[in-house]
Coordinates of C-alpha atoms and ligand atoms in Angstrom, one line a residue:
M1 CA 13.6 16.7 0.9
H2 CA 10.8 14.1 0.7
R3 CA 13.2 11.5 -0.9
K4 CA 15.4 11.7 2.1
H5 CA 12.6 11.1 4.5
W6 CA 11.3 8.4 2.2
G7 CA 14.6 6.6 2.6
R8 CA 14.4 6.9 6.3
Y9 CA 10.9 5.5 6.3
S10 CA 12.1 2.4 4.3
E11 CA 14.8 1.7 6.8
R12 CA 12.1 1.1 9.4
V13 CA 11.3 -2.2 7.7
V14 CA 11.6 -5.0 10.2
N15 CA 11.3 -8.7 9.5
P16 CA 10.0 -8.5 6.0
T17 CA 8.1 -11.7 5.3
G18 CA 8.8 -12.6 1.6
P19 CA 6.7 -15.3 0.0
E20 CA 9.7 -17.7 0.4
H21 CA 9.0 -17.5 4.2
V22 CA 5.4 -18.4 4.0
R23 CA 4.1 -21.9 3.3
V24 CA 0.5 -22.5 2.6
L25 CA -0.7 -26.0 3.3
G26 CA -3.5 -27.3 1.1
G27 CA -4.5 -24.1 -0.7
Q28 CA -6.5 -22.2 1.8
G29 CA -5.1 -24.1 4.8
T30 CA -2.8 -23.2 7.7
V31 CA 0.1 -20.9 7.1
I32 CA 3.3 -21.6 8.9
G33 CA 5.8 -18.9 9.4
D34 CA 9.2 -20.3 8.4
G35 CA 12.0 -18.7 10.4
N36 CA 12.2 -14.9 10.7
T37 CA 8.6 -13.9 10.1
I38 CA 6.5 -11.6 12.2
Y39 CA 4.2 -14.6 13.0
Q40 CA 7.1 -16.6 14.3
T41 CA 8.0 -13.6 16.6
F42 CA 4.4 -13.6 17.9
T43 CA 4.3 -17.3 18.4
N44 CA 7.4 -17.2 20.5
A45 CA 6.0 -14.6 22.9
P46 CA 4.7 -15.7 26.4
A47 CA 1.2 -17.3 26.1
S48 CA -0.3 -14.6 28.4
I49 CA 0.2 -12.2 25.5
S50 CA 0.5 -14.2 22.3
S51 CA -2.9 -15.9 23.0
H52 CA -4.5 -12.6 22.1
I53 CA -2.9 -12.4 18.7
R54 CA -4.9 -13.8 15.7
V55 CA -1.7 -15.4 14.3
R56 CA -3.4 -18.2 12.4
E57 CA -6.2 -16.3 10.8
F58 CA -4.1 -13.4 9.8
A59 CA -1.1 -15.3 8.5
T60 CA -3.6 -17.1 6.3
I61 CA -5.1 -13.9 5.0
V62 CA -1.7 -12.3 4.3
A63 CA -0.5 -15.4 2.4
E64 CA -3.7 -15.8 0.4
R65 CA -4.2 -12.2 -0.5
T66 CA -0.6 -11.5 -1.5
R67 CA -0.2 -14.6 -3.7
G68 CA 0.3 -13.3 -7.2
F69 CA 0.0 -9.7 -6.0
V70 CA 0.4 -7.1 -8.8
G71 CA 1.2 -3.4 -8.9
R72 CA -0.3 -0.9 -6.5
E73 CA 3.0 1.1 -6.4
F74 CA 1.0 4.3 -6.8
V75 CA -0.9 3.6 -3.6
F76 CA 2.2 2.6 -1.7
A77 CA 3.9 5.8 -2.8
A78 CA 0.9 7.9 -1.8
V79 CA 0.9 6.3 1.6
E80 CA 4.6 6.8 2.1
R81 CA 4.4 10.4 1.0
L82 CA 1.7 11.1 3.6
L83 CA 3.6 9.4 6.4
V84 CA 6.4 11.8 6.0
A85 CA 4.4 14.9 5.0
P86 CA 5.3 18.0 7.0
G87 CA 2.6 18.9 9.6
F88 CA 1.3 15.3 9.6
D89 CA 3.5 14.0 12.5
S90 CA 0.7 11.6 13.5
G91 CA -2.8 10.7 12.3
Y92 CA -4.9 8.5 10.2
V93 CA -4.7 7.6 6.5
V94 CA -7.9 6.1 5.3
I95 CA -7.9 4.3 1.9
R96 CA -11.4 4.0 0.5
G97 CA -12.6 2.0 -2.5
E98 CA -15.4 -0.2 -3.8
P99 CA -15.9 -3.9 -2.9
G100 CA -13.4 -6.1 -4.7
I101 CA -11.0 -3.3 -5.8
G102 CA -8.3 -4.8 -3.6
K103 CA -8.2 -3.0 -0.2
T104 CA -7.6 -6.1 1.9
S105 CA -4.9 -7.3 -0.5
L106 CA -3.2 -3.9 -0.2
I107 CA -3.1 -4.1 3.6
A108 CA -1.9 -7.7 3.4
E109 CA 0.9 -6.7 1.0
L110 CA 1.9 -3.9 3.5
V111 CA 2.1 -6.4 6.3
R112 CA 4.2 -8.7 4.1
R113 CA 6.6 -6.0 3.1
H114 CA 7.0 -4.1 6.4
G115 CA 5.8 -6.4 9.1
H116 CA 3.7 -3.6 10.7
V117 CA 1.3 -4.3 13.5
H118 CA -2.0 -5.1 11.9
H119 CA -5.7 -6.1 12.2
F120 CA -8.1 -7.4 9.7
N121 CA -11.8 -7.0 10.4
V122 CA -13.5 -9.9 8.6
A123 CA -17.3 -9.9 9.0
L124 CA -17.7 -13.3 7.4
Q125 CA -15.2 -14.8 9.9
N126 CA -16.9 -13.0 12.8
I127 CA -13.8 -10.9 13.5
R128 CA -15.4 -7.5 13.8
S129 CA -15.6 -6.3 17.4
A130 CA -13.7 -3.6 19.2
H131 CA -12.7 -6.4 21.7
D132 CA -11.1 -8.5 18.9
F133 CA -9.3 -5.4 17.6
L134 CA -7.9 -4.1 20.9
S135 CA -6.8 -7.4 22.3
N136 CA -5.0 -8.4 19.0
V137 CA -3.4 -5.0 18.4
C138 CA -2.3 -4.4 22.0
A139 CA -0.7 -7.8 22.3
Q140 CA 1.1 -7.3 19.0
L141 CA 2.5 -4.0 20.1
V142 CA 3.8 -5.5 23.4
V143 CA 5.6 -8.3 21.5
R144 CA 6.8 -6.3 18.6
Y145 CA 8.3 -3.4 20.6
G146 CA 9.3 -5.4 23.7
L147 CA 7.1 -3.4 26.0
S148 CA 7.1 -4.4 29.6
H149 CA 3.6 -5.9 30.1
A150 CA 3.4 -9.5 31.2
A151 CA -0.3 -9.7 30.3
L152 CA -3.1 -7.5 29.0
P153 CA -5.1 -5.8 31.8
P154 CA -8.9 -5.9 31.7
E155 CA -9.1 -2.2 30.7
A156 CA -7.1 -3.0 27.5
T157 CA -10.3 -4.0 25.7
A158 CA -12.8 -1.6 27.5
G159 CA -11.7 1.5 25.6
G160 CA -9.0 3.2 23.7
G161 CA -6.9 4.4 26.6
F162 CA -4.6 1.5 27.0
L163 CA -4.0 1.3 23.2
S164 CA -3.0 5.0 23.3
R165 CA -0.6 4.3 26.1
L166 CA 1.0 1.3 24.3
L167 CA 1.3 3.4 21.1
A168 CA 3.2 6.1 23.1
E169 CA 5.5 3.4 24.6
A170 CA 6.0 1.8 21.3
V171 CA 7.2 5.1 19.7
E172 CA 9.8 5.4 22.4
K173 CA 11.1 1.9 21.6
A174 CA 10.9 2.2 17.8
P175 CA 14.4 2.8 16.4
D176 CA 13.3 5.8 14.3
R177 CA 10.4 6.9 16.7
R178 CA 7.8 6.0 14.2
V179 CA 5.0 3.4 14.4
V180 CA 2.6 2.4 11.7
L181 CA -0.6 0.4 12.5
L182 CA -2.6 -1.2 9.7
I183 CA -6.3 -1.9 9.9
D184 CA -8.4 -3.4 7.2
A185 CA -12.1 -2.9 6.6
L186 CA -13.4 -0.3 9.1
D187 CA -16.7 -0.9 7.4
E188 CA -16.8 -4.5 8.5
A189 CA -16.3 -3.7 12.2
D190 CA -19.4 -3.5 14.3
D191 CA -20.2 -0.9 17.0
L192 CA -21.5 -3.4 19.6
G193 CA -20.3 -2.4 23.1
V194 CA -18.7 0.8 21.8
A195 CA -20.0 3.9 23.6
V196 CA -22.1 6.3 21.5
G197 CA -19.9 9.1 20.5
A198 CA -16.7 7.0 20.7
N199 CA -14.9 6.1 17.5
R200 CA -15.3 2.8 15.7
L201 CA -13.1 0.1 17.4
F202 CA -12.5 2.7 20.2
L203 CA -9.8 4.3 17.9
P204 CA -8.1 7.2 19.7
A205 CA -9.1 10.7 18.4
V206 CA -5.5 11.8 18.9
L207 CA -2.4 9.7 18.2
P208 CA 1.0 10.2 19.8
D209 CA 3.6 11.9 17.7
G210 CA 5.2 9.5 15.3
V211 CA 2.2 7.2 15.1
H212 CA 0.1 6.7 11.9
I213 CA -2.8 4.4 11.5
V214 CA -3.4 3.3 7.9
A215 CA -6.9 1.9 7.5
T216 CA -9.2 0.9 4.7
S217 CA -12.9 1.2 4.2
R218 CA -15.5 0.6 1.5
E219 CA -17.1 3.8 0.2
V220 CA -19.6 3.8 3.1
H221 CA -21.2 7.0 4.2
D222 CA -19.9 7.0 7.8
Y223 CA -17.2 4.8 9.3
R224 CA -17.5 6.6 12.6
L225 CA -14.1 8.1 12.9
A226 CA -13.8 11.6 14.4
V227 CA -10.1 12.3 14.8
D228 CA -7.9 15.4 14.9
S229 CA -5.7 14.5 12.0
M230 CA -6.7 12.5 9.0
D231 CA -6.0 12.2 5.2
E232 CA -7.8 10.0 2.7
I233 CA -6.7 8.2 -0.4
A234 CA -9.5 7.2 -2.8
L235 CA -8.9 4.1 -4.9
R236 CA -10.9 4.8 -8.0
D237 CA -11.9 2.1 -10.4
D238 CA -11.3 4.4 -13.4
D239 CA -7.9 5.6 -12.2
P240 CA -5.4 4.9 -15.1
H241 CA -3.0 3.5 -12.5
N242 CA -5.6 1.0 -11.3
R243 CA -6.4 0.1 -14.9
Q244 CA -2.7 -0.5 -15.6
D245 CA -2.5 -2.9 -12.6
I246 CA -5.6 -4.7 -13.8
A247 CA -4.2 -5.2 -17.3
Q248 CA -0.9 -6.4 -15.9
Y249 CA -2.7 -9.0 -13.8
V250 CA -4.4 -10.3 -17.0
R251 CA -1.1 -10.6 -18.8
D252 CA 0.6 -12.3 -15.8
F253 CA -2.3 -14.7 -15.6
V254 CA -2.1 -15.6 -19.3
Q255 CA 1.6 -16.2 -19.0
A256 CA 1.3 -18.3 -15.8
N257 CA -1.4 -20.4 -17.3
H258 CA 0.0 -20.6 -20.7
D259 CA -1.5 -23.8 -22.1
P260 CA -5.2 -23.5 -21.3
M261 CA -5.2 -19.7 -21.9
R262 CA -3.5 -20.0 -25.3
E263 CA -6.2 -22.4 -26.3
R264 CA -9.0 -20.1 -25.1
L265 CA -7.5 -17.1 -26.8
A266 CA -7.1 -18.9 -30.0
G267 CA -10.7 -20.0 -29.8
W268 CA -11.7 -16.3 -29.7
G269 CA -9.1 -15.4 -32.3
T270 CA -7.6 -12.7 -30.0
T271 CA -4.2 -11.6 -28.9
V272 CA -3.0 -11.3 -25.3
E273 CA -3.0 -7.5 -25.6
E274 CA -6.5 -7.3 -27.0
F275 CA -7.7 -9.7 -24.4
A276 CA -6.1 -7.7 -21.6
D277 CA -7.7 -4.5 -22.9
L278 CA -11.2 -6.0 -23.2
L279 CA -11.0 -7.7 -19.7
T280 CA -9.8 -4.4 -18.2
A281 CA -12.8 -2.6 -19.6
R282 CA -15.2 -5.4 -18.6
S283 CA -13.9 -5.7 -15.1
Q284 CA -14.8 -2.0 -14.5
G285 CA -11.5 -1.7 -12.6
N286 CA -12.4 -4.5 -10.2
F287 CA -9.9 -7.2 -9.2
M288 CA -12.5 -9.6 -7.8
Y289 CA -14.1 -9.7 -11.3
L290 CA -10.8 -10.6 -12.8
V291 CA -10.0 -13.4 -10.3
A292 CA -13.4 -15.0 -10.9
V293 CA -13.6 -14.6 -14.7
L294 CA -10.1 -15.6 -15.4
R295 CA -10.5 -18.7 -13.2
D296 CA -13.7 -19.6 -15.2
I297 CA -11.9 -19.0 -18.5
R298 CA -8.9 -21.2 -17.5
S299 CA -11.2 -24.0 -16.4
G300 CA -13.2 -23.8 -19.6
R301 CA -16.4 -22.8 -17.9
I302 CA -16.2 -19.7 -20.1
D303 CA -15.0 -20.4 -23.6
V304 CA -16.0 -19.8 -27.2
E305 CA -18.4 -22.7 -27.3
R306 CA -20.2 -21.6 -24.2
I307 CA -20.5 -17.8 -24.7
G308 CA -19.6 -17.3 -28.3
D309 CA -18.1 -14.0 -28.9
L310 CA -15.8 -12.4 -26.3
E311 CA -18.2 -9.4 -26.3
Q312 CA -20.5 -11.7 -24.3
L313 CA -18.3 -11.5 -21.2
P314 CA -20.3 -10.0 -18.2
R315 CA -19.9 -6.3 -17.5
G316 CA -18.8 -5.9 -14.0
L317 CA -18.7 -8.1 -10.9
R318 CA -22.4 -8.1 -10.2
A319 CA -23.2 -9.2 -13.8
Y320 CA -20.7 -12.0 -13.4
Y321 CA -22.3 -13.3 -10.2
L322 CA -25.8 -13.0 -11.8
R323 CA -24.6 -14.9 -14.9
H324 CA -23.1 -17.7 -12.8
W325 CA -26.1 -17.9 -10.5
R326 CA -28.5 -18.2 -13.5
A327 CA -26.3 -20.7 -15.3
M328 CA -26.2 -23.0 -12.3
M329 CA -30.0 -22.6 -12.0
A330 CA -30.6 -23.3 -15.7
A331 CA -28.3 -26.4 -15.7
D332 CA -30.7 -28.2 -13.3
P333 CA -33.5 -26.1 -11.9
E334 CA -34.7 -28.8 -9.5
L335 CA -31.3 -29.5 -8.1
F336 CA -30.6 -25.8 -7.8
R337 CA -33.8 -25.0 -5.9
T338 CA -33.7 -27.9 -3.5
L339 CA -29.9 -28.1 -2.9
Y340 CA -27.6 -25.4 -4.2
E341 CA -29.7 -22.4 -3.3
P342 CA -30.5 -23.4 0.3
V343 CA -26.9 -24.3 1.2
I344 CA -25.3 -21.2 -0.4
C345 CA -27.9 -18.9 1.1
M346 CA -27.4 -20.4 4.5
L347 CA -23.7 -19.6 4.1
A348 CA -24.7 -16.0 3.2
V349 CA -26.6 -15.5 6.4
A350 CA -24.4 -17.3 8.8
H351 CA -22.4 -15.0 11.1
E352 CA -19.3 -17.1 11.1
P353 CA -17.7 -20.1 9.4
V354 CA -19.9 -23.1 9.7
S355 CA -19.5 -26.9 9.3
A356 CA -21.3 -29.2 6.9
A357 CA -23.1 -30.6 9.9
D358 CA -24.5 -27.2 10.8
L359 CA -25.6 -26.6 7.2
S360 CA -27.2 -30.1 7.2
R361 CA -29.2 -29.3 10.3
W362 CA -30.4 -25.9 9.1
T363 CA -31.4 -27.1 5.6
G364 CA -32.7 -30.5 6.5
L365 CA -30.4 -32.0 3.8
S366 CA -28.2 -35.0 4.4
P367 CA -24.6 -34.2 5.2
N368 CA -23.5 -36.0 2.0
R369 CA -25.6 -33.8 -0.2
V370 CA -24.4 -30.7 1.6
R371 CA -20.8 -31.8 1.0
G372 CA -21.6 -32.3 -2.7
V373 CA -22.7 -28.6 -2.8
L374 CA -19.6 -27.4 -1.0
R375 CA -17.5 -29.3 -3.6
D376 CA -19.4 -27.8 -6.6
W377 CA -19.2 -24.3 -5.2
R378 CA -15.7 -24.5 -3.7
E379 CA -14.4 -21.6 -5.8
F380 CA -16.8 -19.3 -4.0
L381 CA -15.9 -20.6 -0.6
N382 CA -13.2 -20.5 2.0
E383 CA -12.3 -23.6 4.0
E384 CA -11.0 -23.4 7.5
R385 CA -9.3 -26.5 8.8
T386 CA -8.3 -26.8 12.5
D387 CA -6.7 -29.9 13.9
G388 CA -9.3 -32.2 15.4
A389 CA -12.3 -30.1 14.5
P390 CA -14.6 -30.4 11.5
T391 CA -13.8 -28.2 8.4
R392 CA -15.7 -25.0 8.5
Y393 CA -16.9 -23.0 5.5
R394 CA -17.7 -19.4 4.6
L395 CA -18.3 -17.4 1.5
Y396 CA -14.9 -16.4 0.0
H397 CA -15.8 -12.8 -0.6
A398 CA -18.2 -10.3 0.9
S399 CA -19.2 -9.0 -2.6
F400 CA -20.9 -12.4 -3.3
Q401 CA -22.8 -12.0 0.0
D402 CA -23.9 -8.5 -1.1
F403 CA -25.1 -10.0 -4.4
L404 CA -27.1 -12.7 -2.7
R405 CA -28.6 -10.2 -0.2
D406 CA -29.8 -8.0 -3.1
E407 CA -30.8 -10.6 -5.7
V408 CA -32.2 -13.5 -3.6
A409 CA -34.6 -13.1 -0.7
L410 CA -32.5 -14.3 2.3
D411 CA -35.2 -13.7 5.0
E412 CA -36.4 -17.3 5.1
Y413 CA -32.8 -18.5 5.6
H414 CA -32.3 -16.1 8.5
E415 CA -35.5 -17.6 10.0
A416 CA -34.3 -21.2 9.5
I417 CA -31.1 -20.5 11.4
A418 CA -33.0 -18.8 14.2
A419 CA -35.5 -21.6 14.4
A420 CA -32.7 -24.2 14.5
A421 CA -31.0 -22.2 17.3
L422 CA -34.2 -22.0 19.3
G423 CA -34.8 -25.8 18.8
K424 CA -31.4 -26.5 20.1
L425 CA -32.2 -24.5 23.3
G426 CA -35.4 -26.6 23.6
L427 CA -37.6 -23.5 23.2
Ligands
LIG1 N1 -3.0 -6.0 -6.5 C1 -3.6 -7.2 -6.6 N2 -2.9 -8.2 -7.2 C2 -3.4 -9.4 -7.3 N3 -4.7 -9.8 -6.9 C3 -5.4 -8.9 -6.3 C4 -4.9 -7.5 -6.1 N4 -5.8 -6.8 -5.4 C5 -6.9 -7.7 -5.2 N5 -6.6 -8.9 -5.7 C6 -7.5 -10.1 -5.6 O1 -8.8 -9.6 -5.9 C7 -9.8 -10.1 -5.0 C8 -10.5 -9.0 -4.3 O2 -9.6 -8.2 -3.5 P1 -9.8 -7.8 -2.0 O3 -10.5 -8.9 -1.2 O4 -8.5 -7.2 -1.5 O5 -10.9 -6.6 -2.2 P2 -11.5 -5.6 -1.2 O6 -11.4 -4.2 -1.8 O7 -10.9 -5.8 0.1 O8 -13.0 -6.0 -1.2 P3 -14.1 -5.8 0.0 O9 -14.5 -4.3 0.1 O10 -15.3 -6.6 -0.4 O11 -13.5 -6.3 1.3 C9 -9.0 -11.1 -4.1 O12 -9.2 -12.4 -4.5 C10 -7.6 -10.6 -4.2 O13 -6.7 -11.7 -4.0
LIG2 MG1 -11.7 -6.4 1.9

């Protein structure tokens, strides 16, 4: 019975955007939809609607987080089962998990596979308001389902009413009368301007039949969602399926980076399988740990000379950050205190991507020295390039910001930004 429905669900796939359709310029740069991608569709829509769609930012996120994507079939299967479950004709599916376990990547992969309407809340990019969400998602629905709205009315972003209306209209137009909306990181959205008692992002308490919203959140206490119909999927770090995906990622990485990795493994006198087992345990089921540690091993920043026995690998993501922070400090304490720490901590307290000139103003360091830090820490940063504007930087991952918040006193950096802002206003 479920299998039959499952098949029907798969047929809803529209405009799948395989990696061959996506080109990333300069690593973290602009992504250009090539031909039949959802982003192409959005770009071709009238400007009165398409200008609300965060095409550029989201295409970049999808391309970046799905590059080298591994596994997660157990989560996709669980989601698909819920979407066709009897008695669950509409409602929310919330996927919860710890920082760095791979929630954003999951949503990005669902976008890539199915082309569903989607929204990413990205606090470090200052995309977190209900207004950002509603304008982006309403505009996508209009374009994706060919709804007859020439522009978004002002009430589109003032509450959830217009979104509900569009969802009902979209179901009518959807070939199988089903619509899926994907939302990443409810925990990164803010509640500014959202009436007390309303749901986060003004999400509707009741969804029209045939509509499901698949959302993710960190394991926070309350992501402000009081709805009639909801199910949850917990992504657990110790789930054997999660561990299998982690081990697979390690094996794939070793294979894809054969030459440097073979040398490192030989140095430790270990086999690929032993190495995958150990790293899986040390990662504590966390993908962000793997990405960071494997990158350091490949580059030689972590090798037998530097750490000795493989047993010395950090245990868990936070231990990795701490080790890196301390190693950079020990390498040159004076340079660290006067240069690295101020620039990185300023990035941790900034509310949006910032330019080297901003960082230079806030820290009092010369633009050249700031650029040197940005170069040395590039693996921890994301670069945003827009034609004709200076490159802007932000921390790559919120888990690094969490680490800095907990381990390094950031108050003085908040104050420096506030003082610089007041100075600019002439106060
Ligand atoms: N299935 C996967 N295959 C390959 N890489 C992955 C996978 N899942 C996550 N990653 C990588 O691991 C890192 C962390 O993943 P991601 O940002 O999705 O975590 P998250 O759960 O969203 O974290 P947070 O709660 O802080 O937002 C990213 O660099 C991502 O590319
Ligand atoms: Mg995330």
